[in-house]
XYZ file of C-alpha atoms in Angstrom:
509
model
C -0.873 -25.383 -3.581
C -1.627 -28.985 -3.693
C 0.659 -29.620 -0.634
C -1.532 -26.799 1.541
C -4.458 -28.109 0.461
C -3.806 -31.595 1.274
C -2.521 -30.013 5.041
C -5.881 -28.286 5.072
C -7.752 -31.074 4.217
C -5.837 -33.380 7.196
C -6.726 -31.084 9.949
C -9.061 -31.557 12.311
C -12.378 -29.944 11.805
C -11.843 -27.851 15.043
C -8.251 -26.317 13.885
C -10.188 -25.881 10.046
C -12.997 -23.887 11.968
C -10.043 -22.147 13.994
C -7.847 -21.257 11.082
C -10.760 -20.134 8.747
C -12.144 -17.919 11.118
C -8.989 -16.323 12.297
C -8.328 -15.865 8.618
C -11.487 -13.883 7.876
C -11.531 -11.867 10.739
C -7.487 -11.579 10.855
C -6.859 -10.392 7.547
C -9.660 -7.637 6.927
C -8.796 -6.171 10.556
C -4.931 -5.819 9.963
C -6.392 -4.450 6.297
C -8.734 -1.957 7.820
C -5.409 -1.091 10.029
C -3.402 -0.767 7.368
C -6.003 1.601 5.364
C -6.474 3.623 8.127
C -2.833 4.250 8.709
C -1.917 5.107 5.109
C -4.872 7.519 4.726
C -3.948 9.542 8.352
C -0.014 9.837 7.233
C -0.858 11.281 3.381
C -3.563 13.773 5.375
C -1.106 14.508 7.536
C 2.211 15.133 5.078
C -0.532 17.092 2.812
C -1.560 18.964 5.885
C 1.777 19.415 7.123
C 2.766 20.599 3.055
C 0.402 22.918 3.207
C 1.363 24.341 6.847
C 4.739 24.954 5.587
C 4.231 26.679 3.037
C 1.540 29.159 4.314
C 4.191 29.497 7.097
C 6.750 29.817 4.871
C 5.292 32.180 2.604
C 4.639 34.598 6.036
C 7.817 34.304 7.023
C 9.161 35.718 3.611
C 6.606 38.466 3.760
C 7.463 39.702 6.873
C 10.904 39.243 6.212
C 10.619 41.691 2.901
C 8.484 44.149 5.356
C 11.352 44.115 7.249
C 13.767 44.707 4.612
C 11.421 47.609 3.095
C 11.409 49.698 6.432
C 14.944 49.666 6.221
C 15.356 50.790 2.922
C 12.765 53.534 3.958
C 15.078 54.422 6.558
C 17.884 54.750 4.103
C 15.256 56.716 1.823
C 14.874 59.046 4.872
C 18.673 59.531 4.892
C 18.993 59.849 1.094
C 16.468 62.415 0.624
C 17.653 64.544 3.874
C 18.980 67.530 2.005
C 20.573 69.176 4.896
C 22.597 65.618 5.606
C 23.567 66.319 2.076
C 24.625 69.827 2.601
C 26.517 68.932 5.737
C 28.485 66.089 4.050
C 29.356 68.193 0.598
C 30.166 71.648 2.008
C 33.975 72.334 1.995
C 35.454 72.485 5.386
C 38.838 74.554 6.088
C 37.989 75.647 10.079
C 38.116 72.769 12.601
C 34.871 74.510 14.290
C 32.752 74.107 11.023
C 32.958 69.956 11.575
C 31.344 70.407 15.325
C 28.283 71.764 13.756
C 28.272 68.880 10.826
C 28.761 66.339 13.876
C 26.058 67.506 15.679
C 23.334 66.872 12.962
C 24.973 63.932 11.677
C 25.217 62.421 15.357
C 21.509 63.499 16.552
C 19.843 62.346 13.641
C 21.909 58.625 12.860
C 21.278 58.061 16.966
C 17.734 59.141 17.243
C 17.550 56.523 14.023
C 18.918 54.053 16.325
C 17.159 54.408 19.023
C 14.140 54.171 17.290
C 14.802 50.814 15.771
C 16.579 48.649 17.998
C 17.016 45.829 14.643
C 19.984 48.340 13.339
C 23.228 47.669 14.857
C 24.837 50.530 13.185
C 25.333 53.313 10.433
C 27.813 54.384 8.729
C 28.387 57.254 6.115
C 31.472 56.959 3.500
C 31.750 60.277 1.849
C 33.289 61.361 -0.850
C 34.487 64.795 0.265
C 38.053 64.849 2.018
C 37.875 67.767 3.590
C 35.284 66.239 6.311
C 37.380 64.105 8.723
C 36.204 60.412 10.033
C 35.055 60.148 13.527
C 35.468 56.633 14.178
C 31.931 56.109 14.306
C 28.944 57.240 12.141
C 31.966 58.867 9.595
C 34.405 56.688 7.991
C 36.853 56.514 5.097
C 36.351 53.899 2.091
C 39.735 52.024 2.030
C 40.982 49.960 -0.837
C 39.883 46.654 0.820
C 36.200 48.390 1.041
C 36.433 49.622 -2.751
C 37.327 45.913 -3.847
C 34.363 44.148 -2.208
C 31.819 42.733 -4.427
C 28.823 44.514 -2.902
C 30.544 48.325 -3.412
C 30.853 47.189 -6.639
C 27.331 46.325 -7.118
C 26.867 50.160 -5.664
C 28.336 51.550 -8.976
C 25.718 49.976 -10.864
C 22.937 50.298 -8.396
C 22.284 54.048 -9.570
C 21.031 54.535 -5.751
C 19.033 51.887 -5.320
C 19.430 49.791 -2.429
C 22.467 47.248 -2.302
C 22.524 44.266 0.086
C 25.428 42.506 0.936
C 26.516 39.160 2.222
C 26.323 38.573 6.616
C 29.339 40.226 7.740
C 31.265 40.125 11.789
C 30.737 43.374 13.061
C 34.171 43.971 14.958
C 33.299 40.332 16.374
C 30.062 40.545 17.658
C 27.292 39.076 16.493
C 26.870 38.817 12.538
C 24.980 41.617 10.726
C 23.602 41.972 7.192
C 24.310 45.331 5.533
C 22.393 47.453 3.087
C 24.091 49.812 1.416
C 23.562 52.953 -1.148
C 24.656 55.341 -3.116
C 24.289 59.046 -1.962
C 23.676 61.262 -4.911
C 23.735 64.824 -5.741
C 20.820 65.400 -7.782
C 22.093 68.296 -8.880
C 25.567 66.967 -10.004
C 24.319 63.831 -11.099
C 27.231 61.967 -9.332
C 27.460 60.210 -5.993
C 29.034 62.619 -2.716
C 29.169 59.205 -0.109
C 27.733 55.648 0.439
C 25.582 54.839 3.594
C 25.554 51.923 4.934
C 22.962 50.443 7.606
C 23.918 47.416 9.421
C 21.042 45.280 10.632
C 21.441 42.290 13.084
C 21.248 39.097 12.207
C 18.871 37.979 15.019
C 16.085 41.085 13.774
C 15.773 38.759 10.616
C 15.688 35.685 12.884
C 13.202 36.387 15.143
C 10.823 36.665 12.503
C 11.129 32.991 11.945
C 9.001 32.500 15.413
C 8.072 28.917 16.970
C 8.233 27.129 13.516
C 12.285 27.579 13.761
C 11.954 25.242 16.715
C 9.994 22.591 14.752
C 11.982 22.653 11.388
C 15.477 23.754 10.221
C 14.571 27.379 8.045
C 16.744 29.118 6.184
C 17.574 32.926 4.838
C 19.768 31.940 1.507
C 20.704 35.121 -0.652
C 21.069 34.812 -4.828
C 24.710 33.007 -4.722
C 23.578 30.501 -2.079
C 24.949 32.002 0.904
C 23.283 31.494 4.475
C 22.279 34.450 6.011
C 20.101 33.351 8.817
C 19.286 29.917 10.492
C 19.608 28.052 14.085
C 22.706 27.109 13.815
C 25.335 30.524 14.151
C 28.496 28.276 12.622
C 26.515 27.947 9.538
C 26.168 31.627 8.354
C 27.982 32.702 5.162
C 28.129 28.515 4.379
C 27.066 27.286 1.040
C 23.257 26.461 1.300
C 24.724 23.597 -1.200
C 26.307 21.564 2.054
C 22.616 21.168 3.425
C 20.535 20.837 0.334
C 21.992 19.848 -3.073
C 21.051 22.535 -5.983
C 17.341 20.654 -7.308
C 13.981 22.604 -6.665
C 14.638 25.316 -4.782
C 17.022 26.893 -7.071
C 15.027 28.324 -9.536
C 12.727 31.384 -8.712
C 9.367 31.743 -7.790
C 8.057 29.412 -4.495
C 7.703 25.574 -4.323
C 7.602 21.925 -2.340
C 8.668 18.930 -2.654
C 10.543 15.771 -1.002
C 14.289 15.227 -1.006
C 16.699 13.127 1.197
C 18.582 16.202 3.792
C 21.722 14.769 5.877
C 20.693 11.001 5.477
C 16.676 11.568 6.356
C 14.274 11.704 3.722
C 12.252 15.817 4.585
C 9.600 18.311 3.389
C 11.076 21.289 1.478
C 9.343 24.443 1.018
C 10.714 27.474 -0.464
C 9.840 31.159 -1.584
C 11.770 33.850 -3.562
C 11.847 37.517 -2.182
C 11.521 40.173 -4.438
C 15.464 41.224 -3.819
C 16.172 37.692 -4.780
C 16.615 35.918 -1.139
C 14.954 32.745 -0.571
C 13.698 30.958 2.714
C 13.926 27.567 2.691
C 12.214 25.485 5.387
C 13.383 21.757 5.997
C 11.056 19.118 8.184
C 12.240 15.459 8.529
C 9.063 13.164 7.342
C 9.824 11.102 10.034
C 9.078 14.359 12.228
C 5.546 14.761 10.938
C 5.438 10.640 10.725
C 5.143 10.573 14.677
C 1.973 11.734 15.121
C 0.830 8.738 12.545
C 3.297 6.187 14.077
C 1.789 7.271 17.685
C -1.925 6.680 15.664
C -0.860 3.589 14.071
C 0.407 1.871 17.713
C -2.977 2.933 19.175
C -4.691 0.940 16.329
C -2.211 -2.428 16.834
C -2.946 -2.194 20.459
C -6.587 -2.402 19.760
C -6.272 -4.782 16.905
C -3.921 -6.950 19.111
C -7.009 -7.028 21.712
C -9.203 -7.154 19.053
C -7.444 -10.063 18.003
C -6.935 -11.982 21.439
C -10.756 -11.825 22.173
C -11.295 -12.896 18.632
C -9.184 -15.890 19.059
C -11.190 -16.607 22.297
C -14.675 -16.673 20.738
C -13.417 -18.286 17.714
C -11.418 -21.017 20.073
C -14.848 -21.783 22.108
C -17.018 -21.563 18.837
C -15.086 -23.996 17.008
C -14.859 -26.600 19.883
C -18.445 -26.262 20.147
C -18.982 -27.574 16.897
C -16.370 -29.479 16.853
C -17.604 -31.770 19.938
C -21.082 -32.081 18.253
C -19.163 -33.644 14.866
C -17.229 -35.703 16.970
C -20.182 -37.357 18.756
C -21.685 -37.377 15.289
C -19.038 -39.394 14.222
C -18.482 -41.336 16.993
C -22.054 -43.054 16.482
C -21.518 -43.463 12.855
C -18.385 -45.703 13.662
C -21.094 -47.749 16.121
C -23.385 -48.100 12.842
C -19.831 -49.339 10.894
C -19.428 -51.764 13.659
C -23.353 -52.553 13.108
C -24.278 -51.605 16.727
C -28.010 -50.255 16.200
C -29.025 -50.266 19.656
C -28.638 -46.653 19.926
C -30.675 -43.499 19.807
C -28.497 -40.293 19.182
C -30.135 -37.490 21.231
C -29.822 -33.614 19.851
C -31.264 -30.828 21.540
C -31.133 -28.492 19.213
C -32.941 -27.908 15.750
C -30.386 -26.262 13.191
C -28.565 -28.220 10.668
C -26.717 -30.474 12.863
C -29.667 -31.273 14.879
C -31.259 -32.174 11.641
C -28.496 -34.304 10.534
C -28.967 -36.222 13.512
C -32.614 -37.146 12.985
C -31.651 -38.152 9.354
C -28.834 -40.400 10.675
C -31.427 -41.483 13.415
C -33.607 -42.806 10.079
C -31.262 -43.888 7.782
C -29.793 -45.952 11.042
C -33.418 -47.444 11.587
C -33.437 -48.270 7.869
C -30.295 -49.786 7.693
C -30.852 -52.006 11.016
C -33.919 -53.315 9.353
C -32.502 -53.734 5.408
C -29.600 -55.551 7.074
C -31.900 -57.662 9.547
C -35.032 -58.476 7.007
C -33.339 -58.725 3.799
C -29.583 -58.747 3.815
C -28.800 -61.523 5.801
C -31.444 -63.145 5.080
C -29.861 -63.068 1.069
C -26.627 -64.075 2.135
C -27.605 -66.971 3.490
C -29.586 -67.973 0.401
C -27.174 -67.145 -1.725
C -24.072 -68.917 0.122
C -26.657 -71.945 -0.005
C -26.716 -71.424 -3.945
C -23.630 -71.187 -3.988
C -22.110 -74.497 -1.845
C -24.717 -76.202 -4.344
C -24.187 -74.101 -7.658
C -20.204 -73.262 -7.102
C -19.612 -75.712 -9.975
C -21.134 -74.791 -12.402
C -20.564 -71.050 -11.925
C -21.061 -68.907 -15.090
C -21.700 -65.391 -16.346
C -25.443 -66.398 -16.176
C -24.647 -65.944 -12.570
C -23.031 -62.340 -13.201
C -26.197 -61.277 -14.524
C -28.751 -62.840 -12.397
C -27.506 -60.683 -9.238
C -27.585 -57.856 -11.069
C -31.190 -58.252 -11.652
C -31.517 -59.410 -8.273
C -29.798 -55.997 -7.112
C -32.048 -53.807 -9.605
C -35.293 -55.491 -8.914
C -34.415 -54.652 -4.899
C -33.091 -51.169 -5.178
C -36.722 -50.221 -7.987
C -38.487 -51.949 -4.516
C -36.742 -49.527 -2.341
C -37.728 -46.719 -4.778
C -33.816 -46.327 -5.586
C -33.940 -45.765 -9.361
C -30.741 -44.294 -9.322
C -29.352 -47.607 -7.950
C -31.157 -49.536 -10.521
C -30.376 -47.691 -12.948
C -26.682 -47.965 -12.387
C -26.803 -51.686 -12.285
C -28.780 -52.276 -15.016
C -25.998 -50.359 -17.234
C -23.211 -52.892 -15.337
C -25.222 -55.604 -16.237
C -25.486 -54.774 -19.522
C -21.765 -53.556 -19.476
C -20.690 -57.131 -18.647
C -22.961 -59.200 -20.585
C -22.034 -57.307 -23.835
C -18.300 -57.528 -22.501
C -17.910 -60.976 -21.504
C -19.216 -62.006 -25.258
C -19.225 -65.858 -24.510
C -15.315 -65.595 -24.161
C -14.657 -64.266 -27.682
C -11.749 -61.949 -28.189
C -13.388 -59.740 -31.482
C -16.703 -58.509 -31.332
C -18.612 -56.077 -33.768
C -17.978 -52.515 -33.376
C -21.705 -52.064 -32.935
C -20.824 -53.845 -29.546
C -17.712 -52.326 -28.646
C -20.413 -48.640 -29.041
C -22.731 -50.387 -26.675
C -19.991 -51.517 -24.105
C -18.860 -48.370 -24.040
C -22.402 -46.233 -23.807
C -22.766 -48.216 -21.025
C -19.757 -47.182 -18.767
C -20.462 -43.495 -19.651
C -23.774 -44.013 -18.244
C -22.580 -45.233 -14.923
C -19.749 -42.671 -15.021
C -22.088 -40.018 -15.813
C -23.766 -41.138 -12.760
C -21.081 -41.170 -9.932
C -19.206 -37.967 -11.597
C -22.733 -35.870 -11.260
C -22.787 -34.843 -15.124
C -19.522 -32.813 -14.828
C -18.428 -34.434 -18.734
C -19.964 -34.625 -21.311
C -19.334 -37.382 -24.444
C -19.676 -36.502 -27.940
C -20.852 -39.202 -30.586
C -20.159 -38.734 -34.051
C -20.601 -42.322 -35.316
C -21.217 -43.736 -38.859
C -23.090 -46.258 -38.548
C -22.278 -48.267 -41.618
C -19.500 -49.456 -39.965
C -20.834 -51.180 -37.433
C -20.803 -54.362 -39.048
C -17.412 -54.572 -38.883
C -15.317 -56.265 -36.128
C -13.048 -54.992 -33.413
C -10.778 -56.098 -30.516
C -13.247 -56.336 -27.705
C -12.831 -53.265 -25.207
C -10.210 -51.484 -27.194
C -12.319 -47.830 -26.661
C -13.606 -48.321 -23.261
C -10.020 -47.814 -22.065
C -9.253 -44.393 -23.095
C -12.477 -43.327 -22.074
C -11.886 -44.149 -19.040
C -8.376 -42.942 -18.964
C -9.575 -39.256 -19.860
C -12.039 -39.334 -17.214
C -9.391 -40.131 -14.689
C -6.557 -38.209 -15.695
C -7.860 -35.066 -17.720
C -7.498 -31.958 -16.357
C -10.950 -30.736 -15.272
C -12.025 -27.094 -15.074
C -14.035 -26.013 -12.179
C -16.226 -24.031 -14.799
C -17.013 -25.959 -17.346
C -17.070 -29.808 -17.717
C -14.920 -32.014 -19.491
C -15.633 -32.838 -23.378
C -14.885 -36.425 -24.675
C -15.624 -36.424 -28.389
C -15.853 -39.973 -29.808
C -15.128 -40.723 -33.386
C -15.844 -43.558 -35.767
C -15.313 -42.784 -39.712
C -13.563 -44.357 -42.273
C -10.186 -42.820 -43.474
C -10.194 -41.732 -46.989
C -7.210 -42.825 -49.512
C-alpha cells in the first residue's frame, strides 16, 4: 500500500485527474454491467425452469391420454362378448373358422384403421382348436411364455400390462400393451391381446421442445422408450443421467453435469410408472444472456472510450491552469515580482490566483521594506558584534521575530517563537549540564506547544506531575527526547489523535 501510494503521490496532477476519474466512472459501469448480467441469466434459468417443467408436465399428460385411449381400445376388445364367443367356442369343421375370421378380421382392421398410432394386434388364445392365421391369431410359444412382461400378465388379473420397446419384424420399434382375456364366467383367462403401438405416436407428442432439448420416455427399470436418438431405445437411462433426482417418484428439477456440460433436468412420473425426463444444456439457455451481456460490453466499451475522451480533455484543462499556477510561483521562488498572473475565470482556481496575486504583492513589499532592509542591519551587528556572540543574541531575534510577526497581525507566528525562545533560554541554562526538574517540565511544555502548533492539535499530552519534586535536579533535556521521538515515530490513527501521557512520581520502597 505504501509503495502505490507513494506512485500515486509522484504522478503528475493530469495522470492523478486521469486515473481517478477513469476509476470512478470505470468501476461502477463494469459493476452496473456485471449486475445487469447476473440478474438477466438467473431470470432467464428460472424462466427457462419453469418452461420446462410446464412443458414437461404436458408432455406427460398427453402422453398418459395417449396411453388411456389405448387401454380403452383394449377395454373395447375385452368386453366384446361375441370376440369372446368366437375365440372359446370349440371348432371341429374347417368352415366354422371362416366365420370366426371374419369378425375377428373386420373388427381388429376397422380398429386399425381408425387409429393410425397402432401398428398391430394380436390375439394369443388359449383354445387349440382355433388355428393361427399368421396375422391377428397367433400361438404363445415358450420364448413368449418366458418373457418378463407375460409374466407380469399372470398377476395383472386383466389389467393392462406394458412392456419394454420391442423390433417389430425389423421395422420401426413399437411399445406393446398387453392383457389378459377373461371369462367372467369361468373366472380364468381364454387368450392374451396384445396391441402394438409405434414408437413415433409417443414421439410426436414431444412437439418443437424435442428440437430444443434432449427428452426422454424412461419406463420403471430405466429403460428408454422414446427419444431423438433411435440407437438409444431399450439403453439404460443410467448411460445419460446417473441415478440422483429423477429416480424417485413424483415430478422435480434440478442441475446436474449430462455428457461433460453442466444442464436443466426436469422430470415427471406417469401414473403407470414411466417418467419423461427433459435435459437442456445451461449453456443453451446461457446464449440469450451471453448475446445480452456482449451488447452491454459493446456499449460499455463506447461508453468507456468517450469517457476516456472527456476525462483526457478535462484533466488537461486543469492540469494546464496548475501548471501556469506553478510556473509563476517558481518566478516568486526566484523573487521575480514583476508579474501580474491573469485568470479569467472566477471558481476556485481563479480565486487562488487573486490570493497568490496578494500574498505576491505582500511578499514583494515585506522583502523590499523590511527584510532586506534587516539583513543589512543585522550583518552590520554582526561584523561589529561577531565577537562577542552569546545566547543574549539567541533571544534578542526571537523577540525581534515576535514583535514583527504581532505587527503583521501573525499571532500564530509569535506565538510559536515566543515558545522557541523560551525553549532555548530555559535549555541553554548558562552552559550547565543539570538543571531542576521544574525546568526540564518547562523545556518540555514548551516544545509541545510549538508541536501542537505545526501538527494542528492531532496529539494530545497528558500531565500527571507531583510537584514536590520539582526541586530536585535532572540531566538537562533528558524528557524532551522521547517526546519528541513518539511524535515522530508513533503510529497515528486517522480517527483519533495520539495520547502522550507524562509522568513524574516518586517510586515507593
Amino acid at each position: 500500500m505504501k509503495a502505490v501510494k507513494r506512485f500515486i503521490n509522484n504522478l503528475a496532477l493530469r495522470n492523478k485527474l486521469l486515473v481517478f476519474f477513469l476509476l470512478a466512472s470505470v468501476i461502477p459501469l463494469l459493476a452496473i454491467s456485471l449486475y445487469f448480467y447476473q440478474v438477466f441469466q438467473n431470470q432467464l434459468v428460472s424462466q427457462t425452469h419453469d418452461r420446462m417443467r410446464t412443458m414437461n408436465s404436458q408432455l406427460s399428460s398427453n402422453i398418459d391420454n395417449k396411453l388411456k385411449n389405448y387401454e380403452q381400445i383394449s377395454s373395447l376388445l375385452y368386453m366384446d362378448s361375441e370376440l369372446r364367443d368366437w375365440l372359446t367356442r370349440e371348432y371341429r369343421r374347417g368352415i366354422d373358422f371362416v366365420h370366426a375370421y371374419d369378425y375377428i378380421n373386420s373388427l381388429l382392421f376397422g380398429i386399425q384403421l381408425t387409429n393410425t398410432d397402432i401398428d398391430s394386434i394380436t390375439i394369443y388364445p388359449f383354445n387349440e382348436s382355433i388355428p393361427s392365421d399368421g396375422m391377428f391369431i397367433q400361438r404363445v410359444d415358450e420364448g413368449m411364455r418366458e418373457a418378463k412382461w407375460y409374466k407380469e400378465l399372470e398377476q395383472s388379473y386383466g389389467n393392462a400390462v406394458y412392456s419394454v420397446v420391442m423390433e417389430n419384424g425389423g421395422k420401426q420399434p413399437v411399445i406393446t400393451l398387453a392383457r389378459l382375456l377373461n371369462n367372467n364366467d369361468m373366472q380364468r383367462p381364454y387368450g392374451v391381446l396384445a396391441i402394438h403401438v409405434k414408437e413415433s405416436a409417443l414421439y410426436s407428442l414431444f412437439g418443437e421442445e424435442a428440437q430444443a432439448s434432449d427428452i426422454y420416455l424412461v419406463n420403471q427399470e430405466g429403460a428408454i422408450l422414446s427419444t431423438r436418438d433411435k440407437s438409444m431405445i431399450l439403453q439404460p437411462f443410467r448411460q445419460v443421467l446417473e441415478e440422483g433426482g429423477w429416480s424417485g417418484g413424483g415430478s422435480g428439477t434440478f442441475e446436474q453435469p449430462v455428457k461433460g456440460m453442466e444442464s436443466l433436468v426436469v422430470y415427471d412420473t406417469l401414473p403407470i410408472g414411466w417418467k419423461t425426463v427433459s435435459i437442456i444444456p445451461l449453456s443453451d439457455v446461457l446464449s440469450e444472456a451471453n448475446k445480452a451481456s456482449s451488447r452491454i460490453l459493446l456499449i460499455a466499451a463506447i461508453s468507456i472510450l468517450l469517457s476516456v475522451g472527456l476525462i483526457a480533455m478535462t484533466a488537461r484543462y486543469f492540469s494546464n491552469r496548475f501548471q501556469t499556477l506553478t510556473r509563476f510561483v517558481r518566478k516568486v521562488g526566484d523573487e521575480q515580482f514583476q508579474f501580474e498572473l491573469k485568470q479569467d475565470s472566477k471558481d476556485e482556481i481563479g480565486l487562488l490566483a487573486e490570493s497568490f496575486n496578494t500574498m505576491k504583492r505582500q511578499l514583494d513589499k515585506l522583502i523590499n521594506e523590511v527584510y532586506k532592509k534587516e539583513i543589512m542591519r543585522k550583518e552590520t551587528e554582526l561584523a561589529l558584534l561577531q565577537s562577542q556572540i552569546n545566547p543574549h543574541f539567541l533571544y534578542n531575534t526571537l523577540a525581534v521575530i515576535s514583535s514583527l510577526a504581532v505587527q503583521n497581525q501573525d499571532r500564530q507566528v509569535s506565538k510559536i517563537v515566543r515558545h522557541l525562545s523560551n525553549f532555548y533560554k530555559t535549555s541553554l541554562s548558562k552552559g550547565k549540564p543539570v538543571i531542576l526538574i521544574q525546568k526540564e517540565i518547562e523545556i518540555t511544555r514548551h516544545y509541545v506547544e510549538i508541536q501542537s502548533v505545526r501538527f494542528d492539535n492531532l496529539f494530545r499530552v497528558h500531565w500527571q506531575l507531583d510537584e514536590e519534586l520539582f526541586r530536585h535536579q535532572t540531566v538537562k533535556l533528558i524528557l524532551q527526547p522521547f517526546v519528541e521521538n513518539a511524535i515522530q515515530h508513533a503510529v497515528w490513527s486517522d480517527d483519533e489523535p495520539l495520547n502522550i501521557v507524562i509522568r513524574l512520581y516518586r517510586l515507593r520502597a
